[in-house]
Short mmCIF file of C-alpha atoms and ligand atoms in Angstrom, two decimals:
data_model
loop_
_atom_site.label_atom_id
_atom_site.label_comp_id
_atom_site.label_asym_id
_atom_site.label_seq_id
_atom_site.Cartn_x
_atom_site.Cartn_y
_atom_site.Cartn_z
CA MET O 730 130.20 78.69 76.06
CA THR O 731 130.36 81.72 76.77
CA VAL O 732 127.87 84.03 79.51
CA ASP O 733 126.05 84.77 75.66
CA ASP O 734 125.37 81.78 75.38
CA VAL O 735 123.17 81.62 79.30
CA ALA O 736 119.57 83.29 80.02
CA VAL O 737 119.29 83.25 83.27
CA VAL O 738 115.21 82.68 85.11
CA LEU O 739 115.47 83.63 88.41
CA LEU O 740 112.06 82.76 91.09
CA ALA O 741 110.27 84.99 92.67
CA ALA O 742 106.85 83.86 92.90
CA GLY O 743 106.56 81.87 95.55
CA LYS O 744 104.87 83.53 98.37
CA GLY O 745 106.69 83.10 101.53
CA THR O 746 103.97 81.40 103.65
CA ARG O 747 107.17 80.57 106.32
CA MET O 748 107.72 83.71 106.77
CA LYS O 749 104.17 84.87 107.78
CA SER O 750 104.02 88.46 106.50
CA GLU O 751 101.74 90.18 103.87
CA ILE O 752 104.86 91.16 102.10
CA PRO O 753 106.56 89.34 99.74
CA LYS O 754 109.69 87.01 100.55
CA VAL O 755 111.66 88.11 97.78
CA LEU O 756 110.90 91.91 99.03
CA HIS O 757 112.67 91.38 102.06
CA PRO O 758 115.41 93.39 102.56
CA LEU O 759 118.84 91.99 103.88
CA ALA O 760 122.02 94.45 104.06
CA GLY O 761 119.10 96.89 102.52
CA GLN O 762 117.75 95.59 99.50
CA PRO O 763 115.05 93.16 99.19
CA LEU O 764 116.00 89.09 98.66
CA VAL O 765 115.93 89.30 95.03
CA SER O 766 118.37 92.31 93.95
CA HIS O 767 120.81 89.89 95.63
CA ALA O 768 120.92 87.26 93.22
CA LEU O 769 120.46 89.42 90.23
CA ALA O 770 122.94 91.31 91.39
CA ALA O 771 125.50 88.20 91.09
CA ALA O 772 123.39 86.81 87.81
CA GLY O 773 124.92 90.55 86.41
CA ALA O 774 128.54 90.04 87.43
CA LEU O 775 128.24 86.72 86.20
CA GLY O 776 127.27 89.19 82.55
CA ALA O 777 124.49 86.13 81.57
CA ALA O 778 123.03 87.80 78.25
CA ARG O 779 119.99 87.20 79.54
CA CYS O 780 117.52 87.15 82.78
CA VAL O 781 113.68 86.40 82.94
CA VAL O 782 112.70 87.09 86.81
CA VAL O 783 109.41 84.96 86.90
CA VAL O 784 107.33 86.46 89.75
CA GLY O 785 103.48 85.81 91.32
CA PRO O 786 100.41 87.38 90.51
CA GLY O 787 99.49 90.47 91.57
CA MET O 788 103.70 90.88 92.58
CA GLU O 789 104.06 94.71 90.72
CA HIS O 790 105.98 96.02 93.58
CA VAL O 791 108.84 92.87 93.31
CA ALA O 792 109.30 93.47 89.12
CA ARG O 793 109.24 97.03 89.95
CA ALA O 794 112.45 95.85 92.44
CA VAL O 795 113.98 94.42 89.49
CA ALA O 796 113.42 96.47 86.49
CA PRO O 797 114.57 96.66 83.99
CA HIS O 798 115.26 92.99 83.79
CA ALA O 799 111.98 91.96 81.80
CA THR O 800 109.06 90.27 84.70
CA VAL O 801 106.29 86.97 83.46
CA VAL O 802 104.16 85.70 85.81
CA GLN O 803 103.39 82.45 87.27
CA GLU O 804 99.51 82.57 87.51
CA ARG O 805 99.72 79.46 90.58
CA GLN O 806 102.27 79.02 93.11
CA GLN O 807 102.08 74.63 91.78
CA GLY O 808 106.29 74.64 92.08
CA THR O 809 109.44 75.46 91.15
CA ALA O 810 109.17 73.45 88.05
CA ASP O 811 106.12 75.09 86.44
CA ALA O 812 108.21 78.82 87.80
CA VAL O 813 110.58 77.87 85.87
CA LEU O 814 107.63 77.00 82.60
CA ALA O 815 106.02 80.23 83.78
CA ALA O 816 109.60 81.45 81.26
CA ARG O 817 109.44 79.51 78.80
CA ASP O 818 107.06 81.83 75.69
CA ALA O 819 109.96 84.65 77.28
CA LEU O 820 112.99 82.32 76.72
CA ALA O 821 111.54 80.58 72.42
CA ASP O 822 114.32 82.42 70.81
CA PHE O 823 116.81 80.92 73.02
CA GLY O 824 118.96 78.05 72.65
CA GLY O 825 116.82 76.37 69.84
CA ASP O 826 118.41 73.22 69.48
CA SER O 827 122.13 73.22 69.78
CA ASP O 828 123.31 72.10 73.36
CA ASP O 829 125.57 74.20 73.75
CA SER O 830 122.91 76.84 75.72
CA THR O 831 122.16 77.06 79.25
CA VAL O 832 119.43 78.07 80.74
CA LEU O 833 120.73 78.92 84.32
CA VAL O 834 118.03 79.05 87.51
CA LEU O 835 118.36 81.16 90.29
CA TYR O 836 116.22 80.70 93.80
CA ALA O 837 115.49 85.08 94.25
CA ASP O 838 115.55 83.59 98.60
CA THR O 839 119.20 82.17 98.29
CA PRO O 840 121.02 85.25 98.26
CA LEU O 841 124.69 85.12 99.28
CA ILE O 842 125.70 83.48 95.87
CA ARG O 843 128.36 84.77 94.20
CA ALA O 844 129.09 84.95 90.83
CA GLY O 845 132.08 83.14 90.69
CA THR O 846 130.14 80.00 91.74
CA LEU O 847 127.90 80.30 88.91
CA SER O 848 131.04 80.18 86.59
CA ARG O 849 132.05 77.25 87.90
CA MET O 850 128.20 75.59 86.67
CA ILE O 851 128.43 76.92 83.75
CA ALA O 852 131.79 75.10 83.10
CA ALA O 853 130.43 72.00 84.48
CA ARG O 854 127.75 72.24 81.38
CA GLU O 855 130.66 73.12 79.00
CA ALA O 856 131.94 69.19 80.92
CA GLY O 857 129.74 67.63 79.52
CA ALA O 858 126.51 67.23 82.05
CA ALA O 859 123.33 68.21 80.48
CA VAL O 860 122.12 69.52 84.01
CA ALA O 861 124.31 70.49 85.90
CA VAL O 862 123.34 71.38 90.04
CA LEU O 863 124.53 73.48 93.01
CA GLY O 864 124.81 71.27 95.79
CA PHE O 865 126.10 71.76 99.45
CA ARG O 866 126.88 70.67 102.90
CA PRO O 867 125.15 72.68 105.49
CA ASP O 868 125.51 72.29 109.49
CA ASP O 869 122.17 71.53 110.14
CA PRO O 870 120.27 70.43 106.79
CA ALA O 871 117.44 70.71 107.73
CA GLU O 872 114.74 70.34 105.29
CA TYR O 873 117.11 70.98 102.28
CA GLY O 874 116.52 68.61 99.39
CA ARG O 875 119.00 65.68 99.73
CA LEU O 876 121.17 64.72 96.57
CA LEU O 877 121.28 60.81 95.38
CA ARG O 878 124.73 59.59 94.11
CA ASP O 879 125.07 56.39 91.99
CA ASP O 880 128.08 53.73 92.55
CA LYS O 881 130.13 56.69 90.65
CA GLY O 882 129.88 59.46 92.50
CA GLY O 883 127.40 60.82 89.39
CA LEU O 884 124.98 62.85 90.66
CA GLU O 885 121.73 60.17 90.37
CA ALA O 886 117.90 61.90 91.85
CA ILE O 887 117.54 64.38 94.44
CA VAL O 888 114.58 64.10 96.89
CA GLU O 889 112.93 66.54 98.68
CA PHE O 890 112.94 66.83 101.99
CA ARG O 891 108.86 66.14 103.10
CA ASP O 892 109.60 63.13 100.62
CA ALA O 893 112.27 61.01 102.02
CA ASP O 894 112.87 58.09 104.24
CA GLU O 895 114.66 57.80 107.16
CA ALA O 896 117.99 56.93 104.61
CA GLN O 897 117.78 59.51 102.51
CA ARG O 898 117.10 61.94 104.93
CA ALA O 899 120.93 61.07 106.24
CA VAL O 900 122.62 62.32 103.66
CA THR O 901 124.18 65.53 104.21
CA LEU O 902 125.04 66.32 101.31
CA CYS O 903 121.83 69.02 100.15
CA ASN O 904 120.60 70.95 96.81
CA SER O 905 121.35 75.04 96.76
CA GLY O 906 118.19 75.32 94.08
CA VAL O 907 120.57 76.53 91.72
CA MET O 908 120.89 74.49 87.83
CA ALA O 909 122.37 75.04 85.13
CA VAL O 910 120.37 73.21 82.30
CA SER O 911 121.26 72.88 78.62
CA ALA O 912 118.64 74.85 77.16
CA ALA O 913 117.89 72.54 73.81
CA ARG O 914 117.01 69.33 77.36
CA LEU O 915 115.06 71.94 79.71
CA TRP O 916 111.47 72.17 79.04
CA GLY O 917 111.11 68.53 77.53
CA LEU O 918 112.15 67.66 80.84
CA LEU O 919 110.74 70.18 82.26
CA ASP O 920 107.31 69.29 80.12
CA ARG O 921 107.21 65.59 81.85
CA VAL O 922 107.63 66.79 85.91
CA GLY O 923 104.45 65.43 87.70
CA ASN O 924 103.50 66.59 91.02
CA ASP O 925 102.37 63.27 92.86
CA ASN O 926 105.28 64.48 96.39
CA ALA O 927 104.27 65.25 99.68
CA LYS O 928 103.61 68.68 98.35
CA GLY O 929 101.99 67.95 95.37
CA GLU O 930 103.50 70.62 93.56
CA TYR O 931 105.89 70.43 90.44
CA TYR O 932 108.82 69.85 91.77
CA LEU O 933 112.01 71.12 89.68
CA THR O 934 114.57 69.10 91.38
CA ASP O 935 112.90 66.08 89.88
CA ILE O 936 114.60 66.98 85.98
CA VAL O 937 117.30 65.15 87.62
CA ALA O 938 115.63 61.37 87.53
CA LEU O 939 114.27 61.97 84.06
CA ALA O 940 117.26 63.31 82.23
CA ARG O 941 119.31 59.93 83.92
CA ALA O 942 116.43 58.31 82.22
CA ASP O 943 117.11 59.97 79.55
CA GLY O 944 121.00 58.91 79.87
CA LEU O 945 122.27 62.32 80.04
CA ALA O 946 125.23 63.41 82.41
CA CYS O 947 124.25 65.31 85.26
CA ALA O 948 126.79 66.85 87.46
CA ILE O 949 127.26 68.05 91.21
CA VAL O 950 129.41 71.54 91.98
CA GLU O 951 129.48 71.78 95.49
CA GLY O 952 130.13 75.15 96.85
CA ASP O 953 130.21 77.38 100.23
CA ALA O 954 127.60 76.79 103.05
CA ALA O 955 127.96 79.84 104.00
CA GLU O 956 126.45 80.74 99.94
CA MET O 957 123.46 78.76 99.66
CA LEU O 958 121.87 79.77 102.35
CA GLY O 959 118.22 79.92 101.82
CA VAL O 960 115.78 82.07 102.93
CA ASN O 961 112.52 80.79 103.91
CA SER O 962 111.90 82.09 107.90
CA ARG O 963 112.90 85.57 109.46
CA ASN O 964 115.17 83.10 111.36
CA ASP O 965 116.90 82.15 108.12
CA LEU O 966 116.65 85.88 107.47
CA ALA O 967 118.48 87.34 110.27
CA ALA O 968 121.53 84.32 109.72
CA ALA O 969 121.66 85.52 106.24
CA GLU O 970 121.66 89.35 107.09
CA ALA O 971 124.96 87.71 110.00
CA VAL O 972 126.30 86.28 107.74
CA TRP O 973 126.90 88.63 105.13
CA GLN O 974 127.31 91.38 107.17
CA GLN O 975 129.98 89.33 108.62
CA ALA O 976 131.55 89.36 105.07
CA ARG O 977 131.12 92.84 104.73
CA ARG O 978 133.48 93.65 107.93
CA ALA O 979 135.43 91.76 107.00
CA ALA O 980 136.64 93.34 103.21
CA ALA O 981 135.58 96.34 104.88
CA MET O 982 138.33 96.16 107.07
CA GLU O 983 140.57 94.77 104.06
CA ASP O 984 140.52 97.99 102.11
CA GLY O 985 141.45 99.82 104.70
CA ALA O 986 138.91 100.71 107.18
CA THR O 987 139.24 100.51 111.06
CA LEU O 988 136.84 98.58 112.79
CA LEU O 989 137.42 99.52 116.45
CA ASP O 990 134.05 96.53 117.43
CA PRO O 991 133.71 95.05 114.26
CA ASP O 992 130.51 92.59 115.17
CA SER O 993 127.66 95.98 116.43
CA VAL O 994 129.12 97.94 112.83
CA TRP O 995 126.38 97.15 110.14
CA PHE O 996 126.42 98.03 106.68
CA SER O 997 123.84 98.11 103.40
CA HIS O 998 124.87 96.76 99.74
CA ASP O 999 125.55 99.78 98.83
CA THR O 1000 127.91 101.62 101.78
CA ARG O 1001 131.70 102.65 100.73
CA LEU O 1002 134.35 103.78 102.74
CA GLY O 1003 137.57 105.36 101.87
CA ARG O 1004 140.89 104.52 103.31
CA ASP O 1005 142.21 105.36 106.75
CA VAL O 1006 138.10 105.59 107.90
CA VAL O 1007 137.48 105.14 111.15
CA VAL O 1008 134.22 103.26 112.72
CA GLY O 1009 133.61 103.66 116.60
CA PRO O 1010 131.19 101.07 118.02
CA SER O 1011 127.44 100.04 117.71
CA VAL O 1012 127.43 102.13 113.70
CA PHE O 1013 124.88 101.25 111.83
CA PHE O 1014 124.93 102.78 107.77
CA GLY O 1015 122.37 102.88 106.13
CA PRO O 1016 121.56 102.24 102.29
CA GLY O 1017 123.16 105.55 99.59
CA VAL O 1018 125.97 106.28 102.72
CA THR O 1019 129.56 106.95 101.19
CA VAL O 1020 132.02 108.19 103.82
CA ALA O 1021 135.64 109.54 101.98
CA ASP O 1022 139.28 108.92 103.60
CA GLY O 1023 140.25 109.79 107.00
CA ALA O 1024 136.82 110.43 108.14
CA GLU O 1025 135.40 109.49 111.31
CA ILE O 1026 132.14 107.97 112.83
CA ARG O 1027 132.18 107.84 116.60
CA ALA O 1028 129.97 105.08 118.66
CA PHE O 1029 126.33 105.12 118.08
CA CYS O 1030 125.32 106.99 114.50
CA HIS O 1031 122.50 106.31 112.07
CA LEU O 1032 123.73 107.29 108.63
CA GLU O 1033 121.62 106.82 105.66
CA GLY O 1034 121.84 108.85 102.33
CA ALA O 1035 125.15 110.72 103.15
CA GLU O 1036 128.29 111.90 102.13
CA ILE O 1037 130.95 112.17 104.84
CA GLY O 1038 134.05 114.14 103.71
CA PRO O 1039 137.20 113.69 104.15
CA GLY O 1040 138.35 113.74 107.70
CA ALA O 1041 135.17 114.73 108.97
CA ILE O 1042 133.91 113.21 112.09
CA ILE O 1043 130.73 112.32 112.81
CA GLY O 1044 129.71 111.25 116.35
CA PRO O 1045 128.63 109.95 118.64
CA PHE O 1046 125.35 109.97 119.06
CA ALA O 1047 125.00 111.73 115.30
CA ARG O 1048 122.12 110.96 113.02
CA LEU O 1049 121.93 111.53 109.00
CA ARG O 1050 119.36 111.73 107.13
CA PRO O 1051 118.89 111.31 103.26
CA GLY O 1052 120.62 113.89 101.50
CA ALA O 1053 123.32 115.14 104.18
CA VAL O 1054 126.54 116.28 102.77
CA ILE O 1055 129.45 116.54 105.18
CA GLY O 1056 131.74 118.51 104.25
CA LYS O 1057 135.93 118.06 104.22
CA GLY O 1058 137.07 118.42 107.64
CA ALA O 1059 133.55 119.65 108.97
CA ARG O 1060 131.23 117.74 112.49
CA VAL O 1061 128.81 116.76 113.40
CA GLY O 1062 128.06 115.66 117.34
CA ASN O 1063 126.61 114.05 119.51
CA PHE O 1064 122.53 114.18 119.44
CA VAL O 1065 122.67 116.49 116.40
CA GLU O 1066 119.89 115.30 113.07
CA VAL O 1067 120.88 116.71 109.59
CA LYS O 1068 118.68 115.87 106.74
CA ASN O 1069 119.28 116.83 103.24
CA ALA O 1070 121.36 119.88 104.41
CA VAL O 1071 125.33 120.53 103.08
CA LEU O 1072 127.69 121.70 105.63
CA GLY O 1073 130.65 123.41 104.06
CA GLU O 1074 134.28 122.47 105.03
CA GLY O 1075 135.12 122.85 108.04
CA ALA O 1076 131.84 123.76 109.37
CA LYS O 1077 130.83 122.80 113.05
CA ALA O 1078 127.45 121.59 114.73
CA ASN O 1079 128.69 119.52 117.10
CA HIS O 1080 125.49 119.53 120.13
CA LEU O 1081 121.92 119.01 120.21
CA SER O 1082 120.70 120.30 116.87
CA TYR O 1083 118.47 120.19 113.97
CA VAL O 1084 119.84 121.18 111.02
CA GLY O 1085 117.56 120.21 108.15
CA ASP O 1086 117.14 121.63 104.12
CA ALA O 1087 119.68 124.03 104.94
CA THR O 1088 122.96 125.28 103.47
CA VAL O 1089 125.95 126.28 106.20
CA GLY O 1090 128.71 127.14 104.46
CA ALA O 1091 132.05 126.65 105.27
CA GLY O 1092 133.51 127.14 109.17
CA ALA O 1093 130.13 128.22 110.11
CA ASN O 1094 129.96 127.12 114.32
CA ILE O 1095 126.31 125.88 114.90
CA GLY O 1096 125.27 126.58 118.63
CA ALA O 1097 123.94 124.13 121.13
CA GLY O 1098 120.53 123.27 120.20
CA THR O 1099 120.06 125.07 117.13
CA ILE O 1100 116.51 124.12 115.46
CA THR O 1101 116.12 124.94 111.53
CA CYS O 1102 112.25 125.38 111.94
CA ASN O 1103 111.94 124.14 108.44
CA TYR O 1104 108.16 122.70 108.03
CA ASP O 1105 104.96 124.96 108.41
CA GLY O 1106 102.65 121.75 108.81
CA PHE O 1107 102.42 121.77 104.63
CA LEU O 1108 105.63 122.78 102.47
CA LYS O 1109 109.31 122.51 103.88
CA HIS O 1110 111.73 124.98 103.77
CA ARG O 1111 114.87 125.71 103.22
CA THR O 1112 117.60 127.88 106.01
CA GLU O 1113 120.60 129.44 104.39
CA ILE O 1114 123.42 130.13 106.51
CA GLY O 1115 126.96 131.92 105.15
CA LYS O 1116 131.09 130.79 105.30
CA GLY O 1117 132.06 131.44 108.49
CA ALA O 1118 127.60 132.76 110.30
CA PHE O 1119 128.20 131.95 113.80
CA ILE O 1120 124.79 130.68 115.16
CA GLY O 1121 124.53 130.93 119.04
CA SER O 1122 123.26 128.61 120.51
CA ASN O 1123 119.59 127.64 121.69
CA THR O 1124 118.30 129.68 118.03
CA ALA O 1125 115.51 128.82 115.76
CA LEU O 1126 115.64 129.74 112.67
CA VAL O 1127 112.48 129.81 110.71
CA ALA O 1128 112.53 128.89 107.73
CA PRO O 1129 112.97 129.72 104.85
CA VAL O 1130 115.39 132.62 105.81
CA ASN O 1131 119.43 133.18 105.47
CA VAL O 1132 121.53 134.09 107.57
CA GLY O 1133 124.70 136.00 105.72
CA ASP O 1134 128.21 135.82 105.82
CA GLY O 1135 130.21 136.28 108.80
CA ALA O 1136 126.54 136.96 110.09
CA ILE O 1137 126.42 136.24 114.38
CA VAL O 1138 122.94 135.14 115.34
CA GLY O 1139 123.17 136.44 119.37
CA ALA O 1140 121.92 133.06 121.51
CA GLY O 1141 118.33 131.69 122.15
CA SER O 1142 117.09 133.86 119.11
CA THR O 1143 113.89 133.45 117.03
CA ILE O 1144 115.09 134.23 113.40
CA THR O 1145 112.32 134.92 110.67
CA LYS O 1146 113.90 137.03 108.92
CA ASP O 1147 117.28 137.48 106.74
CA VAL O 1148 120.19 138.80 108.82
CA PRO O 1149 122.37 140.35 106.28
CA ASP O 1150 126.61 139.70 106.17
CA ASP O 1151 128.19 140.11 108.80
CA ALA O 1152 125.39 141.64 110.73
CA ILE O 1153 124.85 140.80 113.89
CA ALA O 1154 121.18 139.58 114.67
CA VAL O 1155 119.24 139.56 118.64
CA ALA O 1156 115.71 138.46 118.88
CA ARG O 1157 114.76 137.04 122.14
CA GLY O 1158 113.22 139.42 124.89
CA LEU O 1159 114.69 141.90 126.71
CA GLN O 1160 116.85 141.26 130.25
CA LYS O 1161 115.57 142.59 133.55
CA THR O 1162 117.44 142.63 136.22
CA ARG O 1163 116.14 144.08 139.88
CA GLN O 1164 118.87 144.77 142.47
CA GLY O 1165 118.20 142.88 145.09
CA ALA O 1166 115.20 141.06 144.51
CA ALA O 1167 116.16 137.73 144.95
CA ALA O 1168 116.73 138.83 148.43
CA GLY O 1169 113.19 140.22 149.29
CA TYR O 1170 111.62 137.53 147.47
CA ARG O 1171 112.78 134.49 149.25
CA ALA O 1172 111.99 136.64 152.78
CA GLY O 1173 107.92 136.80 151.39
CA LYS O 1174 107.93 133.01 151.13
CA ILE O 1175 109.70 131.60 153.83
CA LYS O 1176 107.38 134.01 156.16
CA GLU O 1177 104.62 132.47 153.66
CA LYS O 1178 105.15 129.07 154.61
CA LYS O 1179 106.02 129.57 157.97
CA ALA O 1180 102.21 131.42 158.54
CA LYS O 1181 100.85 127.74 157.30
CA LYS O 1182 102.15 125.15 159.87
C1 UD1 R 1394 113.82 74.72 97.02
C2 UD1 R 1394 114.53 73.05 96.76
C3 UD1 R 1394 114.61 72.80 97.84
C4 UD1 R 1394 115.87 72.94 98.46
C5 UD1 R 1394 116.00 74.61 98.63
C6 UD1 R 1394 117.20 75.35 98.92
C7 UD1 R 1394 112.33 71.97 95.03
C8 UD1 R 1394 111.41 71.41 94.96
N1 UD1 R 1394 113.14 71.81 96.15
O1 UD1 R 1394 113.26 74.21 98.46
O2 UD1 R 1394 115.74 71.32 96.38
O3 UD1 R 1394 117.19 72.65 98.93
O4 UD1 R 1394 115.00 75.75 98.01
O5 UD1 R 1394 116.68 76.45 99.38
O6 UD1 R 1394 112.29 73.05 94.03
N2 UD1 R 1394 109.20 79.73 93.42
C9 UD1 R 1394 108.71 80.03 92.72
N3 UD1 R 1394 107.07 79.20 92.45
C10 UD1 R 1394 106.61 78.60 92.72
C11 UD1 R 1394 107.50 77.80 94.04
C12 UD1 R 1394 108.04 78.82 94.51
O7 UD1 R 1394 108.57 81.38 91.97
O8 UD1 R 1394 105.65 78.17 92.43
C13 UD1 R 1394 110.43 80.28 93.99
C14 UD1 R 1394 110.20 80.77 95.31
O9 UD1 R 1394 109.94 82.01 94.96
C15 UD1 R 1394 112.06 80.49 95.87
C16 UD1 R 1394 112.29 79.93 94.84
O10 UD1 R 1394 111.31 78.67 94.42
O11 UD1 R 1394 112.92 82.32 95.76
C17 UD1 R 1394 112.14 78.31 96.23
O12 UD1 R 1394 111.00 78.37 96.27
P1 UD1 R 1394 111.36 77.87 98.21
O13 UD1 R 1394 109.22 77.26 98.19
O14 UD1 R 1394 111.28 78.43 99.05
O15 UD1 R 1394 111.49 76.11 97.89
P2 UD1 R 1394 112.28 75.46 98.90
O16 UD1 R 1394 110.79 74.63 99.82
O17 UD1 R 1394 112.99 76.11 99.70
MG1 MG R 1395 113.41 78.23 100.02
#
C-alpha cells in the first residue's frame, strides 16, 4: 500500500459546544493558525492522495480555511459515524472492492498529531488489520473513549466514557479518534452503526465491534499522549498550546537559536529563525515572522508579519506589525512601532516612534518621538526617507511626503512638504528669548501670592 491508496477524511463539523463560543471549535487558533489546519498539515506531510473535510451547514469560514481541499457538508451533527458517511459520495470512486485502500479518519480537534504516527497507522493496515485505531495513555483518561481488548490483546471494541461501566472506565488505554479503515469495508460497517447510546449519536467508534463480529482483525497502534490531546474546551486549547510551544522552543534551540528564557517565548506555526538568533525573555511571535542569522530580539517584543534582516537588533519593547521589513544591521528600539515599512541596512529608529507606510533608506537615523502621520482619517499615505537622512527628535512627517538622501530635519518639525536631497528643513515656531525675563516674572508671582494670604 502506498500513500496513493490513502484518502483522509477530516471531521470538522462538530459544534464544539464545550468551547462555549460563537466561533466553530476548529477555527480557534493554536500557534496562530486554526485547529483544523494543524491536522490538515499532518495529512499533507503524510502525502495522502485525497483529503475530504467534513464541515457543518453554514461553516463557509471553515471551508475557506481548508481550501483548496474539498469539503462536504454533514447536514445534522449526529455523531462521528454520521460525519464520515457525509464523505461517502465524495469518495465513491476511491478504493473499490480491494482491501488495499485505506480511509484515514482524523479529527480536526486533535491538532498535535504527526505524519510519522499516521504512517504507523497505514503500516498496521498493511499488516492485515481491517481497522487500526490509534490509542494512547493520558495522565488523566478523563472522558476519552476506552479501548477494550480481548484475551490476546487484540482490539475488541471501543466504549465511550458516557456509556462505560465502572470497570471499563478504569481502562487507561484511550481512543485518540484516529482510525485507518479498509476502504472496501468502511461504508458497509458505517451503515450498520446505530444510535442507541448515552448521547443518541452515531459513534464511529462502534465500527470496531461490528468489524470484530464480521471476523475482521482490528489493531491498536499506541502513540505518545502529548500528540493525541483532543481539544474540547478552552482549557484543553490552552493545554494543547502549551505542548506545542514547548516542542517549538526545543526545536528552535536545537536549530541554533538562543532563547534566554524559553518558557516566556511564544512562537507561531510559521515562525522562522536563522542561526545564532538571540531571543530575550517575553517575546511573542505572531504569524509570518522571519528572523535572519545573528539578529537579536530583546525582551518584551511583539512581532507579526515581519522580516528581520541579519544582525538587526529589535527591542526591548518594540512592536513590528505586518509588512515591517528590517534591513541588515538595522535597529528598532524601545517603544517603536513599525508597520508596512522598510528600514534599509543599518537604519535606526531607537526610541518612541511610529514608522508606518514608509521607506527608510540605508543608514538613516530616525530621532526619538518621530511619527509618520500616515492616515488622514480616510486614506493611508506613504513617507519616503532617503539614505543617510537624519530626522530630528519629535518630528511629525505628514504623508505623503519625501525626505531626500542625506537631508536633515530639525527636531520638533512638522514636515508637510518634500525635503530635497542634502537640504536642511526646520518647521517649527521660532524661538524668542528675553534676557532676565524669568527673574522679573518670578518676583511678580511671589508678590501676587503674598497678597492673597
Ligand atoms: C471522540 C471519540 C472518543 C475519543 C475522542 C478523542 C467518538 C464517538 N468518540 O470523542 O472515543 O476518545 O474523540 O478526542 O468518536 N464531529 C463531526 N460531526 C459530528 C460530531 C463530531 O464532524 O456529528 C467532529 C468534531 O468536529 C471533532 C470530531 O468529530 O473534530 C470529534 O468530535 P467530538 O464531539 O469532539 O468527540 P469527542 O467527544 O471528543
Ligand atoms: Mg473531541
